[in-house]
Short mmCIF file of C-alpha atoms and ligand atoms in Angstrom, two decimals:
data_model
loop_
_atom_site.label_atom_id
_atom_site.label_comp_id
_atom_site.label_asym_id
_atom_site.label_seq_id
_atom_site.Cartn_x
_atom_site.Cartn_y
_atom_site.Cartn_z
CA MET A 214 47.86 -50.37 -1.83
CA ASP A 215 46.22 -47.56 0.22
CA CYS A 216 48.08 -48.08 3.27
CA ILE A 217 48.93 -45.13 5.71
CA PHE A 218 52.00 -46.73 7.08
CA CYS A 219 53.37 -47.48 3.70
CA LYS A 220 52.76 -43.59 2.92
CA ILE A 221 54.68 -42.80 5.95
CA VAL A 222 57.70 -45.13 4.88
CA ASN A 223 57.60 -43.44 1.39
CA GLY A 224 57.61 -39.89 2.79
CA ASP A 225 53.98 -39.13 1.24
CA ILE A 226 52.84 -38.56 4.86
CA PRO A 227 55.11 -36.96 7.41
CA SER A 228 55.79 -38.58 10.56
CA SER A 229 57.65 -37.71 13.78
CA LYS A 230 60.45 -40.29 13.33
CA VAL A 231 62.19 -41.67 16.29
CA TYR A 232 64.44 -44.47 14.71
CA GLU A 233 65.02 -45.81 11.14
CA ASP A 234 67.11 -48.33 9.57
CA ASP A 235 66.96 -50.35 6.40
CA LEU A 236 64.36 -52.78 7.59
CA ILE A 237 62.36 -50.77 10.07
CA LEU A 238 60.87 -47.55 11.00
CA ALA A 239 59.52 -46.11 14.21
CA PHE A 240 57.71 -42.71 14.79
CA ASN A 241 55.59 -41.19 17.61
CA ASP A 242 51.82 -42.18 17.46
CA ILE A 243 49.47 -39.36 16.53
CA GLN A 244 47.15 -40.16 19.21
CA PRO A 245 49.33 -41.03 22.22
CA VAL A 246 47.82 -42.98 24.96
CA ALA A 247 50.61 -42.34 27.38
CA PRO A 248 53.52 -39.70 27.33
CA VAL A 249 55.78 -42.41 25.27
CA HIS A 250 53.82 -43.98 22.43
CA VAL A 251 56.11 -45.16 19.65
CA VAL A 252 54.85 -47.18 16.64
CA ILE A 253 57.17 -49.58 15.05
CA ILE A 254 56.89 -51.24 11.71
CA PRO A 255 58.66 -53.27 9.01
CA LYS A 256 59.32 -50.86 6.13
CA ALA A 257 57.91 -53.64 3.91
CA HIS A 258 54.36 -54.33 3.96
CA THR A 259 54.81 -58.00 3.96
CA MET A 260 52.37 -58.72 6.91
CA ASN A 261 48.85 -57.20 7.67
CA GLY A 262 49.23 -58.39 11.31
CA ALA A 263 50.70 -60.69 13.84
CA ALA A 264 48.46 -63.61 12.16
CA ASP A 265 50.88 -63.53 9.20
CA ILE A 266 54.15 -63.99 11.11
CA THR A 267 55.98 -67.20 9.68
CA ALA A 268 59.21 -68.83 10.17
CA GLU A 269 59.97 -67.31 6.59
CA ASN A 270 59.38 -63.65 7.81
CA SER A 271 59.97 -63.52 11.21
CA SER A 272 63.53 -62.12 11.20
CA VAL A 273 62.23 -58.47 10.88
CA ILE A 274 59.91 -58.91 13.92
CA ALA A 275 63.04 -60.20 15.85
CA HIS A 276 64.92 -57.13 14.87
CA ILE A 277 62.03 -55.04 15.86
CA PHE A 278 62.16 -56.54 19.47
CA GLU A 279 66.02 -56.17 19.50
CA THR A 280 65.60 -52.52 18.68
CA ILE A 281 62.99 -51.76 21.35
CA PRO A 282 65.25 -51.78 24.10
CA LYS A 283 67.43 -49.02 22.38
CA ILE A 284 64.46 -46.88 21.68
CA ALA A 285 63.20 -47.40 25.17
CA LYS A 286 66.57 -46.16 26.57
CA GLU A 287 66.49 -43.30 24.14
CA LYS A 288 62.89 -42.30 25.40
CA GLY A 289 64.06 -42.77 29.02
CA ILE A 290 61.39 -45.33 29.83
CA GLU A 291 63.62 -48.18 31.18
CA ASN A 292 61.55 -48.08 34.28
CA GLY A 293 58.93 -49.97 32.58
CA PHE A 294 57.15 -50.22 29.11
CA ARG A 295 54.60 -52.13 27.30
CA VAL A 296 54.74 -53.63 23.79
CA VAL A 297 51.19 -54.20 21.90
CA THR A 298 50.22 -55.30 18.69
CA ASN A 299 46.69 -55.52 17.75
CA ASN A 300 45.61 -58.17 15.22
CA GLY A 301 42.33 -57.95 13.51
CA THR A 302 38.79 -56.62 14.02
CA ASP A 303 38.10 -57.72 17.46
CA ALA A 304 41.50 -56.37 18.64
CA GLY A 305 40.61 -52.91 17.27
CA GLN A 306 43.31 -52.91 14.63
CA SER A 307 42.77 -49.86 12.62
CA VAL A 308 45.95 -50.10 10.50
CA ASN A 309 46.68 -53.42 8.29
CA HIS A 310 50.38 -53.06 8.32
CA ILE A 311 51.80 -54.97 11.09
CA HIS A 312 53.03 -52.69 13.88
CA PHE A 313 54.01 -52.62 17.52
CA HIS A 314 52.91 -50.05 20.04
CA LEU A 315 55.73 -49.25 22.62
CA ILE A 316 54.14 -47.41 25.47
CA GLY A 317 55.57 -45.83 28.66
CA GLY A 318 56.32 -42.88 30.56
CA LYS A 319 53.76 -43.36 33.08
CA VAL A 320 52.64 -46.19 35.57
CA LEU A 321 50.36 -48.21 33.08
CA GLU A 322 47.51 -49.95 34.36
CA ALA A 323 48.22 -53.38 35.65
CA LYS A 324 45.52 -55.25 33.46
CA ILE A 325 45.36 -55.58 29.64
CA GLY A 326 42.65 -56.77 27.65
P1 AMP B 42 46.16 -49.94 15.81
O1 AMP B 42 44.78 -49.32 16.20
O2 AMP B 42 46.72 -50.96 16.52
O3 AMP B 42 45.98 -50.51 14.30
O4 AMP B 42 47.16 -49.03 15.69
C1 AMP B 42 47.43 -47.96 14.81
C2 AMP B 42 47.92 -46.51 15.28
O5 AMP B 42 48.43 -45.88 14.29
C3 AMP B 42 46.90 -45.83 16.23
O6 AMP B 42 47.45 -45.58 17.62
C4 AMP B 42 47.08 -44.50 15.39
O7 AMP B 42 46.94 -43.42 16.40
C5 AMP B 42 48.21 -44.56 14.91
N1 AMP B 42 48.32 -43.58 13.47
C6 AMP B 42 47.34 -43.64 12.66
N2 AMP B 42 47.70 -42.68 11.66
C7 AMP B 42 48.99 -42.23 12.12
C8 AMP B 42 49.88 -41.08 11.46
N3 AMP B 42 49.58 -40.54 10.54
N4 AMP B 42 51.12 -41.02 12.35
C9 AMP B 42 51.37 -41.74 13.45
N5 AMP B 42 50.37 -42.53 14.03
C10 AMP B 42 49.36 -42.60 13.30
ZN1 ZN B 43 51.68 -50.88 4.47
#
């Protein structure tokens, strides 16, 4: 599968790693939209996007959300942050390996969408 995030997991493409454990990887976004912009992914490519989340595979998603406060603290953005996932064409998803954007480090625009 020609997936850029799988290549990052495998080490075939370098990344600026922020957090890693057996299940998930977090790295700095290459085109940050804010002073802090981290991409968090399951290492296994079991879901293309949020539309693929089920009761059977959601434990890794819970793990990502349990880890987000730790990353936010490490990055010093406890003051406020946003977690975003884009699913599908209309949302502008550009990498079809489920991922969550953790964004902060500035006052974010009040509106999304
Ligand atoms: P999305 O548009 O929601 O699918 O998000 C994909 C994100 O991955 C974008 O914000 C890209 O800037 C980011 N991205 C793409 N390639 C890389 C890379 N090699 N290293 C870090 N971030 C990347
Ligand atoms: Zn992948």
